[in-house]
Coordinates of C-alpha atoms and ligand atoms in Angstrom, one line a residue:
M1 CA -47.3 -32.5 -1.8
E2 CA -46.9 -30.8 1.6
D3 CA -49.5 -33.2 3.1
V4 CA -47.6 -36.2 1.5
A5 CA -44.4 -34.9 2.9
S6 CA -45.7 -34.9 6.5
H7 CA -45.9 -38.9 6.3
A8 CA -42.2 -39.7 5.9
T9 CA -41.4 -42.0 8.7
K10 CA -41.4 -45.8 9.1
E11 CA -44.5 -45.5 11.4
D12 CA -46.4 -43.4 8.9
C13 CA -45.1 -43.8 5.2
W14 CA -46.8 -42.4 2.4
V15 CA -45.3 -42.6 -1.2
I16 CA -46.6 -41.2 -4.5
L17 CA -46.3 -43.8 -7.4
H18 CA -47.7 -42.9 -10.9
D19 CA -49.6 -39.8 -9.5
R20 CA -51.3 -41.8 -7.0
I21 CA -50.7 -41.6 -3.2
Y22 CA -50.2 -44.9 -1.2
D23 CA -49.8 -45.5 2.4
L24 CA -47.1 -48.1 2.6
T25 CA -46.7 -48.4 6.3
H26 CA -48.0 -51.8 6.6
F27 CA -46.1 -53.2 3.4
L28 CA -42.7 -51.9 4.6
S29 CA -41.9 -55.2 6.4
R30 CA -43.3 -57.2 3.6
H31 CA -41.6 -55.6 0.8
P32 CA -39.2 -58.3 -1.0
G33 CA -36.6 -55.7 -1.5
G34 CA -36.6 -54.3 2.1
A35 CA -37.9 -51.5 3.7
A36 CA -35.0 -49.2 3.2
V37 CA -35.6 -48.7 -0.5
I38 CA -39.3 -47.4 0.3
L39 CA -38.1 -45.2 3.2
K40 CA -35.7 -43.5 1.0
V41 CA -38.7 -42.1 -1.0
A42 CA -41.1 -41.7 2.0
G43 CA -43.1 -38.5 1.7
R44 CA -42.2 -38.0 -1.8
D45 CA -42.9 -39.1 -5.4
G46 CA -41.1 -42.5 -5.6
T47 CA -42.1 -43.2 -9.1
A48 CA -38.7 -43.1 -10.8
A49 CA -37.1 -45.5 -8.3
F50 CA -40.4 -47.8 -8.4
A51 CA -40.4 -47.7 -12.2
A52 CA -36.8 -48.9 -12.4
I53 CA -37.7 -52.3 -10.9
H54 CA -41.5 -52.7 -11.3
P55 CA -43.9 -52.8 -14.2
P56 CA -46.7 -50.1 -13.5
D57 CA -49.3 -52.8 -12.7
M58 CA -47.2 -54.1 -9.9
V59 CA -49.1 -51.8 -7.6
D60 CA -52.3 -53.9 -8.1
I61 CA -50.7 -56.3 -5.4
L62 CA -51.5 -53.6 -2.9
P63 CA -54.8 -53.8 -1.1
E64 CA -57.2 -51.1 -2.4
S65 CA -57.1 -49.3 0.9
A66 CA -53.4 -48.6 0.5
C67 CA -54.3 -46.1 -2.0
V68 CA -55.2 -43.0 0.0
G69 CA -55.5 -40.3 -2.7
Q70 CA -54.6 -39.1 -6.2
L71 CA -52.7 -36.1 -7.3
D72 CA -55.0 -33.5 -8.8
P73 CA -54.5 -34.5 -12.5
E74 CA -54.0 -30.8 -13.6
A75 CA -51.7 -30.0 -10.8
A76 CA -49.7 -33.3 -11.6
A77 CA -49.5 -32.4 -15.3
A78 CA -48.4 -28.9 -14.2
R79 CA -45.9 -30.3 -11.8
K80 CA -44.4 -32.7 -14.4
A81 CA -44.1 -29.9 -17.0
S82 CA -42.4 -27.4 -14.7
A83 CA -40.7 -29.6 -12.1
E84 CA -37.0 -30.0 -11.9
V85 CA -36.0 -33.3 -13.5
D86 CA -35.8 -36.2 -10.9
P87 CA -32.4 -36.0 -9.3
E88 CA -31.5 -39.7 -10.3
E89 CA -32.5 -38.9 -13.7
K90 CA -30.3 -35.8 -13.7
E91 CA -27.3 -37.9 -12.5
R92 CA -28.1 -40.4 -15.4
R93 CA -28.0 -37.7 -18.0
L94 CA -24.7 -36.5 -16.6
R95 CA -23.2 -40.0 -17.0
I96 CA -24.6 -40.4 -20.4
A97 CA -23.0 -37.1 -21.5
K98 CA -19.6 -38.7 -20.7
C99 CA -20.0 -41.7 -22.9
P100 CA -18.2 -42.0 -26.1
P101 CA -20.3 -41.2 -29.3
L102 CA -22.4 -44.1 -30.6
E103 CA -20.3 -44.1 -33.7
A104 CA -17.1 -44.8 -31.6
C105 CA -18.6 -48.2 -30.8
F106 CA -17.1 -50.9 -33.2
N107 CA -17.7 -54.1 -31.4
L108 CA -20.0 -55.5 -28.6
M109 CA -17.4 -54.8 -26.0
D110 CA -17.2 -51.0 -26.6
F111 CA -20.8 -51.1 -25.3
E112 CA -20.1 -52.6 -22.2
S113 CA -17.2 -50.1 -21.8
A114 CA -19.7 -47.3 -22.4
A115 CA -22.2 -49.0 -20.0
Q116 CA -19.9 -48.7 -17.2
T117 CA -19.9 -45.1 -17.5
A118 CA -23.6 -44.7 -18.3
L119 CA -25.1 -47.1 -15.5
S120 CA -25.6 -46.3 -11.7
P121 CA -23.3 -48.5 -9.5
E122 CA -26.3 -50.4 -8.5
A123 CA -27.6 -51.1 -12.0
W124 CA -23.9 -52.0 -13.2
A125 CA -23.7 -54.5 -10.4
Y126 CA -27.0 -56.1 -11.2
Y127 CA -26.4 -56.4 -14.8
S128 CA -22.7 -57.3 -15.0
S129 CA -22.8 -59.9 -12.0
G130 CA -22.2 -63.7 -12.3
S131 CA -22.6 -66.1 -9.4
D132 CA -20.0 -67.1 -7.0
D133 CA -16.4 -66.8 -8.2
E134 CA -17.9 -65.7 -11.9
I135 CA -15.9 -68.8 -13.4
S136 CA -18.7 -69.6 -15.6
L137 CA -19.3 -66.1 -16.5
R138 CA -15.7 -65.5 -17.8
D139 CA -15.7 -69.2 -19.3
N140 CA -18.6 -68.2 -21.5
R141 CA -16.3 -66.0 -23.4
A142 CA -13.3 -68.2 -23.2
A143 CA -15.1 -71.2 -24.5
F144 CA -15.6 -69.6 -27.8
Q145 CA -11.9 -68.9 -28.0
R146 CA -11.2 -72.6 -27.6
I147 CA -13.0 -73.4 -30.7
W148 CA -11.0 -72.6 -34.1
L149 CA -12.3 -72.0 -37.4
R150 CA -11.6 -74.1 -40.7
P151 CA -12.1 -71.8 -43.4
R152 CA -12.8 -72.9 -47.0
V153 CA -11.7 -70.9 -49.9
M154 CA -12.5 -70.7 -53.7
V155 CA -16.2 -70.6 -52.9
N156 CA -18.4 -67.9 -54.6
V157 CA -19.2 -65.7 -51.8
L158 CA -20.3 -62.6 -53.8
N159 CA -23.7 -62.7 -52.1
V160 CA -23.9 -63.8 -48.5
D161 CA -27.4 -64.4 -47.0
I162 CA -27.4 -64.3 -43.2
S163 CA -31.2 -64.7 -42.9
T164 CA -32.8 -67.6 -41.2
H165 CA -36.0 -69.0 -39.4
I166 CA -36.3 -69.1 -35.6
L167 CA -39.2 -71.5 -34.5
G168 CA -40.5 -71.0 -38.0
H169 CA -40.5 -67.2 -38.0
P170 CA -38.1 -65.2 -40.3
A171 CA -35.3 -63.5 -38.6
S172 CA -32.7 -61.3 -40.4
L173 CA -29.8 -63.3 -38.8
P174 CA -29.6 -66.2 -36.4
L175 CA -30.0 -64.2 -33.3
Y176 CA -32.7 -63.1 -30.9
I177 CA -32.7 -61.0 -27.7
S178 CA -32.8 -63.1 -24.6
A179 CA -34.9 -62.2 -21.8
T180 CA -33.1 -59.9 -19.0
A181 CA -34.9 -58.6 -16.1
L182 CA -35.3 -55.0 -15.0
G183 CA -34.7 -53.1 -18.1
R184 CA -35.7 -49.6 -16.6
L185 CA -32.7 -49.9 -14.3
G186 CA -30.6 -49.0 -17.2
H187 CA -32.7 -46.9 -19.3
P188 CA -36.2 -45.0 -18.6
D189 CA -37.7 -46.9 -21.7
G190 CA -36.5 -50.3 -20.4
E191 CA -37.6 -53.3 -22.4
I192 CA -39.4 -51.2 -25.0
A193 CA -36.0 -49.8 -26.2
L194 CA -35.1 -53.4 -27.0
T195 CA -38.5 -54.0 -28.7
R196 CA -37.7 -51.1 -31.1
G197 CA -34.4 -52.2 -31.9
A198 CA -35.4 -55.7 -32.5
A199 CA -38.1 -54.2 -34.7
T200 CA -35.7 -52.2 -36.7
T201 CA -33.2 -55.0 -37.1
A202 CA -35.9 -57.7 -37.7
I203 CA -35.0 -60.3 -34.9
P204 CA -37.2 -61.7 -32.4
Q205 CA -37.3 -60.4 -28.8
M206 CA -37.8 -62.6 -25.8
L207 CA -39.9 -60.8 -23.2
P208 CA -39.0 -61.5 -19.5
T209 CA -41.4 -62.3 -16.7
L210 CA -39.4 -59.9 -14.5
A211 CA -39.5 -57.0 -17.0
S212 CA -39.9 -53.5 -15.6
C213 CA -42.4 -52.6 -18.3
S214 CA -45.8 -54.3 -18.2
L215 CA -46.5 -57.1 -20.8
K216 CA -49.2 -54.7 -22.3
E217 CA -46.4 -52.0 -22.8
M218 CA -44.1 -54.4 -24.5
T219 CA -46.6 -56.0 -26.8
D220 CA -48.2 -52.6 -27.7
A221 CA -44.8 -51.4 -28.6
R222 CA -44.4 -54.3 -31.2
A223 CA -44.2 -53.3 -34.9
D224 CA -46.4 -55.1 -37.5
G225 CA -45.2 -58.6 -38.1
Q226 CA -42.6 -58.4 -35.2
V227 CA -42.0 -61.6 -33.4
Q228 CA -42.0 -61.7 -29.5
F229 CA -41.5 -64.8 -27.3
Y230 CA -42.3 -65.0 -23.8
Q231 CA -39.8 -66.2 -21.1
L232 CA -41.5 -67.8 -18.1
Y233 CA -40.4 -68.0 -14.5
V234 CA -42.7 -70.7 -13.0
A235 CA -44.4 -69.4 -9.9
Q236 CA -45.6 -71.6 -6.9
D237 CA -49.0 -70.5 -7.7
R238 CA -50.3 -72.6 -10.5
D239 CA -53.2 -70.3 -11.4
H240 CA -50.9 -67.3 -11.3
T241 CA -48.6 -69.2 -13.6
A242 CA -51.4 -70.0 -16.1
R243 CA -52.6 -66.5 -16.1
L244 CA -49.1 -65.4 -17.2
I245 CA -49.0 -67.9 -20.0
R246 CA -52.4 -67.1 -21.2
A247 CA -51.7 -63.4 -21.2
A248 CA -48.6 -63.8 -23.2
E249 CA -50.5 -66.0 -25.8
D250 CA -53.5 -63.5 -25.9
R251 CA -50.9 -60.7 -26.5
G252 CA -49.4 -62.5 -29.5
C253 CA -46.2 -64.0 -28.0
K254 CA -45.0 -66.8 -30.5
G255 CA -43.1 -69.2 -28.1
L256 CA -42.9 -70.2 -24.4
F257 CA -39.3 -70.1 -23.1
I258 CA -39.7 -71.9 -19.7
T259 CA -36.6 -70.8 -17.4
V260 CA -35.4 -74.3 -15.8
D261 CA -32.1 -73.4 -14.5
A262 CA -33.3 -71.2 -11.7
P263 CA -35.1 -73.1 -8.8
Q264 CA -33.1 -70.7 -6.6
L265 CA -31.3 -67.5 -7.9
G266 CA -27.6 -67.9 -7.8
R267 CA -25.5 -65.7 -5.4
R268 CA -24.3 -62.8 -7.3
E269 CA -22.0 -61.2 -4.9
K270 CA -21.4 -57.9 -6.8
D271 CA -25.2 -57.4 -6.8
M272 CA -25.5 -58.4 -3.3
R273 CA -22.6 -56.3 -2.0
M274 CA -24.0 -53.2 -3.9
K275 CA -27.2 -53.8 -2.2
F276 CA -25.5 -53.9 1.3
I277 CA -23.6 -50.7 0.6
E278 CA -26.7 -49.0 -0.5
E279 CA -28.7 -49.8 2.5
A280 CA -26.1 -50.0 5.2
P281 CA -26.3 -46.2 6.4
K282 CA -30.2 -46.3 6.8
E283 CA -30.0 -46.5 10.6
Q284 CA -33.8 -46.2 10.8
D285 CA -34.3 -49.4 8.8
D286 CA -34.5 -52.4 11.5
S287 CA -36.1 -54.7 8.9
T288 CA -33.8 -57.2 7.5
A289 CA -35.9 -58.3 4.5
G290 CA -33.9 -58.2 1.5
R291 CA -31.0 -56.4 3.3
N292 CA -28.1 -58.0 1.5
E293 CA -30.0 -60.1 -1.1
G294 CA -29.4 -57.8 -4.2
A295 CA -31.8 -56.9 -6.7
A296 CA -32.0 -60.2 -8.2
R297 CA -32.9 -62.3 -5.1
A298 CA -35.4 -59.7 -4.1
I299 CA -37.4 -59.8 -7.0
S300 CA -37.4 -63.6 -7.4
S301 CA -38.7 -65.2 -4.3
F302 CA -41.9 -66.3 -6.0
I303 CA -40.0 -68.7 -8.3
H304 CA -41.1 -72.3 -7.7
P305 CA -38.2 -74.9 -6.8
G306 CA -40.6 -77.8 -7.5
L307 CA -40.7 -77.5 -11.3
A308 CA -40.0 -80.9 -12.7
W309 CA -40.2 -83.0 -15.9
E310 CA -43.7 -84.2 -15.0
D311 CA -44.9 -80.6 -15.4
I312 CA -44.4 -80.4 -19.2
P313 CA -47.8 -82.1 -20.1
W314 CA -49.5 -79.6 -17.9
F315 CA -47.8 -76.6 -19.8
R316 CA -48.7 -78.3 -23.2
S317 CA -52.5 -78.6 -21.8
I318 CA -52.8 -74.7 -21.4
T319 CA -51.0 -73.3 -24.3
R320 CA -50.6 -73.7 -28.0
M321 CA -47.3 -71.8 -28.2
P322 CA -44.3 -73.9 -28.9
I323 CA -42.5 -74.9 -25.5
I324 CA -38.7 -74.2 -25.3
L325 CA -36.7 -75.2 -22.2
K326 CA -34.3 -72.3 -21.3
G327 CA -31.2 -73.3 -19.2
I328 CA -30.4 -76.9 -20.2
Q329 CA -26.7 -77.6 -19.2
C330 CA -25.8 -81.2 -20.2
G331 CA -26.4 -84.0 -22.7
E332 CA -28.5 -86.1 -20.4
D333 CA -31.1 -83.4 -19.9
A334 CA -31.1 -82.5 -23.6
V335 CA -32.2 -86.1 -24.3
K336 CA -34.7 -86.0 -21.4
A337 CA -36.2 -82.9 -23.2
A338 CA -36.4 -84.6 -26.6
H339 CA -38.3 -87.4 -24.9
A340 CA -40.5 -85.0 -23.2
G341 CA -41.6 -83.7 -26.4
V342 CA -40.6 -80.1 -26.1
D343 CA -40.1 -78.0 -29.3
G344 CA -36.8 -76.5 -28.3
I345 CA -34.1 -76.1 -25.8
V346 CA -31.7 -73.4 -24.9
L347 CA -28.3 -74.5 -23.8
S348 CA -27.3 -71.8 -21.4
N349 CA -26.0 -71.1 -17.9
H350 CA -28.0 -68.1 -17.5
G351 CA -25.1 -65.8 -18.5
G352 CA -22.9 -67.2 -15.6
R353 CA -25.5 -66.2 -13.0
Q354 CA -26.7 -69.5 -11.6
M355 CA -24.4 -72.5 -10.9
D356 CA -20.9 -71.4 -10.9
T357 CA -18.5 -73.7 -12.9
A358 CA -21.5 -75.1 -15.0
P359 CA -20.4 -75.3 -18.5
S360 CA -20.8 -72.5 -21.0
G361 CA -23.8 -72.6 -23.3
I362 CA -21.5 -73.5 -26.4
E363 CA -19.8 -76.3 -24.4
A364 CA -23.2 -77.8 -23.4
L365 CA -24.4 -77.4 -27.2
A366 CA -21.5 -79.5 -28.3
E367 CA -22.2 -82.1 -25.5
S368 CA -25.9 -82.2 -26.3
V369 CA -25.7 -82.7 -30.1
A370 CA -23.5 -85.8 -29.5
A371 CA -25.8 -87.0 -26.8
L372 CA -29.0 -86.6 -28.9
S373 CA -27.3 -88.3 -31.9
A374 CA -26.2 -91.3 -29.6
A375 CA -29.7 -91.6 -28.2
G376 CA -31.2 -91.9 -31.8
V377 CA -33.1 -88.6 -31.6
P378 CA -33.5 -87.4 -35.1
P379 CA -31.8 -84.1 -36.1
G380 CA -34.3 -81.3 -36.2
Q381 CA -36.8 -83.1 -34.0
M382 CA -36.1 -80.2 -31.4
E383 CA -34.6 -77.0 -32.2
L384 CA -31.3 -76.0 -30.3
Y385 CA -30.4 -72.7 -29.1
M386 CA -27.6 -71.5 -27.1
D387 CA -26.6 -68.2 -25.2
G388 CA -23.9 -67.0 -22.9
G389 CA -21.0 -64.9 -24.1
V390 CA -21.8 -64.4 -27.5
R391 CA -20.0 -61.2 -28.6
R392 CA -18.9 -61.6 -32.2
G393 CA -20.3 -62.7 -35.4
S394 CA -17.7 -65.6 -35.4
D395 CA -19.2 -66.7 -32.2
I396 CA -22.7 -67.1 -33.9
F397 CA -21.0 -69.0 -36.8
K398 CA -19.4 -71.4 -34.3
A399 CA -22.7 -72.1 -32.6
L400 CA -24.3 -72.8 -35.9
A401 CA -21.4 -75.0 -37.0
L402 CA -22.0 -77.1 -33.7
G403 CA -25.8 -77.3 -34.5
A404 CA -27.6 -74.4 -33.1
T405 CA -30.5 -72.8 -35.1
A406 CA -29.7 -69.4 -33.5
V407 CA -28.1 -67.8 -30.5
G408 CA -29.4 -65.4 -27.8
I409 CA -27.7 -62.5 -26.2
G410 CA -28.4 -60.7 -23.0
R411 CA -25.9 -58.2 -21.6
P412 CA -24.5 -56.7 -24.9
L413 CA -27.8 -55.3 -25.7
L414 CA -28.7 -54.1 -22.2
Y415 CA -25.5 -52.2 -22.2
A416 CA -26.2 -50.7 -25.6
M417 CA -29.5 -49.8 -24.6
S418 CA -28.3 -48.2 -21.1
A419 CA -25.9 -46.0 -22.9
Y420 CA -27.6 -45.1 -26.2
G421 CA -31.4 -46.3 -26.1
S422 CA -32.7 -48.1 -29.1
D423 CA -30.1 -46.4 -31.3
G424 CA -27.5 -48.3 -29.6
V425 CA -29.4 -51.7 -29.7
V426 CA -29.8 -51.1 -33.4
R427 CA -26.1 -50.4 -33.8
A428 CA -25.0 -53.3 -31.7
I429 CA -27.2 -55.8 -33.8
R430 CA -25.9 -54.2 -37.0
I431 CA -22.2 -54.8 -35.9
L432 CA -23.0 -58.5 -35.3
Q433 CA -24.8 -58.6 -38.8
D434 CA -21.6 -57.1 -40.5
E435 CA -19.3 -59.4 -38.5
L436 CA -21.3 -62.5 -39.5
I437 CA -21.5 -61.6 -43.1
M438 CA -17.6 -61.2 -43.1
T439 CA -17.1 -64.5 -41.2
M440 CA -19.4 -66.3 -43.8
R441 CA -17.7 -64.9 -46.6
L442 CA -14.2 -65.7 -45.3
M443 CA -15.5 -69.3 -44.1
G444 CA -16.8 -70.0 -47.7
T445 CA -20.3 -70.3 -46.5
P446 CA -22.8 -68.2 -48.4
T447 CA -26.0 -69.1 -46.6
V448 CA -26.5 -70.5 -43.0
Q449 CA -27.4 -73.9 -44.4
D450 CA -23.8 -74.1 -45.8
I451 CA -22.4 -73.9 -42.2
Q452 CA -21.4 -77.5 -41.2
P453 CA -19.8 -79.2 -38.2
G454 CA -16.5 -79.4 -40.4
H455 CA -16.2 -75.7 -40.4
V456 CA -14.9 -75.6 -36.7
N457 CA -12.5 -77.6 -34.5
A458 CA -14.1 -77.8 -31.2
R459 CA -12.1 -80.7 -29.9
M460 CA -10.8 -78.2 -27.0
V461 CA -14.1 -76.7 -26.1
S462 CA -14.6 -79.0 -23.1
V463 CA -10.9 -78.9 -21.9
H464 CA -10.9 -76.2 -19.4
S465 CA -7.0 -76.3 -18.8
S466 CA -6.1 -75.2 -22.5
S467 CA -4.3 -71.9 -22.9
V468 CA -5.7 -69.5 -25.5
P469 CA -4.5 -66.2 -26.7
E470 CA -5.3 -63.5 -24.2
D471 CA -8.6 -61.8 -25.2
S472 CA -7.5 -58.3 -24.2
L473 CA -10.9 -56.5 -24.8
S474 CA -13.1 -58.4 -22.7
R475 CA -10.3 -58.9 -19.9
A476 CA -9.7 -55.3 -19.8
L477 CA -13.3 -54.7 -19.2
Y478 CA -13.9 -57.4 -16.5
K479 CA -14.1 -55.9 -13.0
P480 CA -12.9 -58.5 -10.6
L481 CA -14.8 -59.4 -7.3
V482 CA -13.7 -57.3 -4.5
A483 CA -13.3 -58.0 -0.6
P484 CA -15.0 -55.8 1.9
K485 CA -13.0 -52.7 2.9
S486 CA -11.4 -52.6 6.3
K487 CA -12.9 -49.7 8.4
L488 CA -9.4 -48.3 9.2
Ligands
FMN501 C1 -29.1 -58.6 -16.1 C2 -29.6 -59.8 -16.5 C3 -31.0 -60.2 -16.2 C4 -31.5 -61.7 -16.7 N1 -32.7 -61.9 -16.3 C5 -33.1 -63.1 -16.9 C6 -34.4 -63.5 -16.5 O1 -35.3 -62.9 -15.9 N2 -35.0 -64.7 -17.0 C7 -34.1 -65.4 -17.6 O2 -34.6 -66.7 -18.1 N3 -32.9 -65.3 -17.9 C8 -32.3 -64.0 -17.5 N4 -31.0 -63.8 -17.8 C9 -30.3 -64.6 -18.6 C10 -30.3 -64.3 -20.0 O3 -31.6 -64.5 -20.6 C11 -29.4 -65.0 -20.9 O4 -29.4 -66.4 -20.7 C12 -27.8 -64.4 -20.7 O5 -27.7 -63.1 -20.4 C13 -26.9 -64.9 -21.7 O6 -25.6 -64.4 -21.6 P1 -25.1 -62.9 -22.1 O7 -25.4 -61.9 -21.1 O8 -23.5 -63.2 -21.8 O9 -25.3 -62.7 -23.6 C14 -30.5 -62.5 -17.3 C15 -29.3 -62.0 -17.7 C16 -28.8 -60.8 -17.3 C17 -27.4 -60.3 -17.7

């Protein structure tokens, strides 16, 4: 350790990652997240900071010569057993101790409130941010509140069955965990905590390309019969993309969700500003790479902006998995997707993180169903999903009434995981199950097949000026964007 500690400058920078010692001096200027984050752990064990962002196999991108040694395994094990807890982990545990007990969470917004305490400011900024003025982010919630329910009474609702099928696979309710990058930023178990929560509650999980766990870790954690899908960011390098798809298929993923709304990552200013604050005092870092880009942009520079409709047959030619396009945002593109012969689409604005003032997923769903019908696309030819702002069982009901097979959720489960690990994920999903059962009972729809367009009044969903009663829970939790502070 003393030897490693003597290489702690930008001219000579060694870092320990997963018990191996790397000379990162030449990599500093090429690191997409900037040199400063590496220099922060120069001469030390940087595993905790590395693992929060990267899967363990990410070190394979370094040339072999970068590895200058390995910690003696016995000494490394003894060090881990006796060593003080990593300072960042220590801080995390202190923050977790301040969270309310899990039993005090009664709705999905309660998890968001707990996560504001549990997460580091950097992780909070990355998870919670939306793009530009965050108008689409807020409208994802508000759009559900512009849709009103039309309950039916005198229906026998003694037994309510909320189970369904997603891409032909059974699910305990019409819900899947959508792909969200960088799980270990919120919890040391990362995406695996979501895998465990999904297994306990019997819903599918979509694995992100940019997970902080490796594909092997996430698929090894799968329980018997558990369903996982794979979310794909298409890289410039076709061979690399093909390898990702084959690996996902070989490892048992049951559907390929190609993200189509991110040829460039949106400007997420909370994330960018946090990165700037983090790095600003590091006077010794004269590299500008990634300096104020935020976590999101730093990890996504490989995404190919050239992805186009003509590429669909190529995906078909290399996989047997059903193909679903994630991030369709208008009726015209829904029709194009149907004509392209994909198996499904997700109406989504990426949790309000891409094009600001793009419509919410629920609004795009209503528009797309009408457009598909007008274009003569037979209902059921293509499965429809939506995500963005789903926080209540009644939101799931509204999406189903408008034509969705199921909905995805992102942030609420990241928040539940960050504050309470997989127990939190399970409780959050159970809350949605309870709320959906109650909604279906009060709506007079004992099964998901009974839910019909006539159960909702969605006339106002695309009217953005309508006033709706204040949603005090999510409003109170929303942290407005801030301007830079003056030096005086
Ligand atoms: C922190 C975070 C990371 C995300 N990462 C990805 C990603 O890597 N790929 C992707 O297709 N979508 C990603 N998304 C979008 C989600 O899959 C989903 O569309 C969105 O979170 C749904 O909105 P909700 O958070 O309101 O539930 C991410 C969302 C968040 C909040």
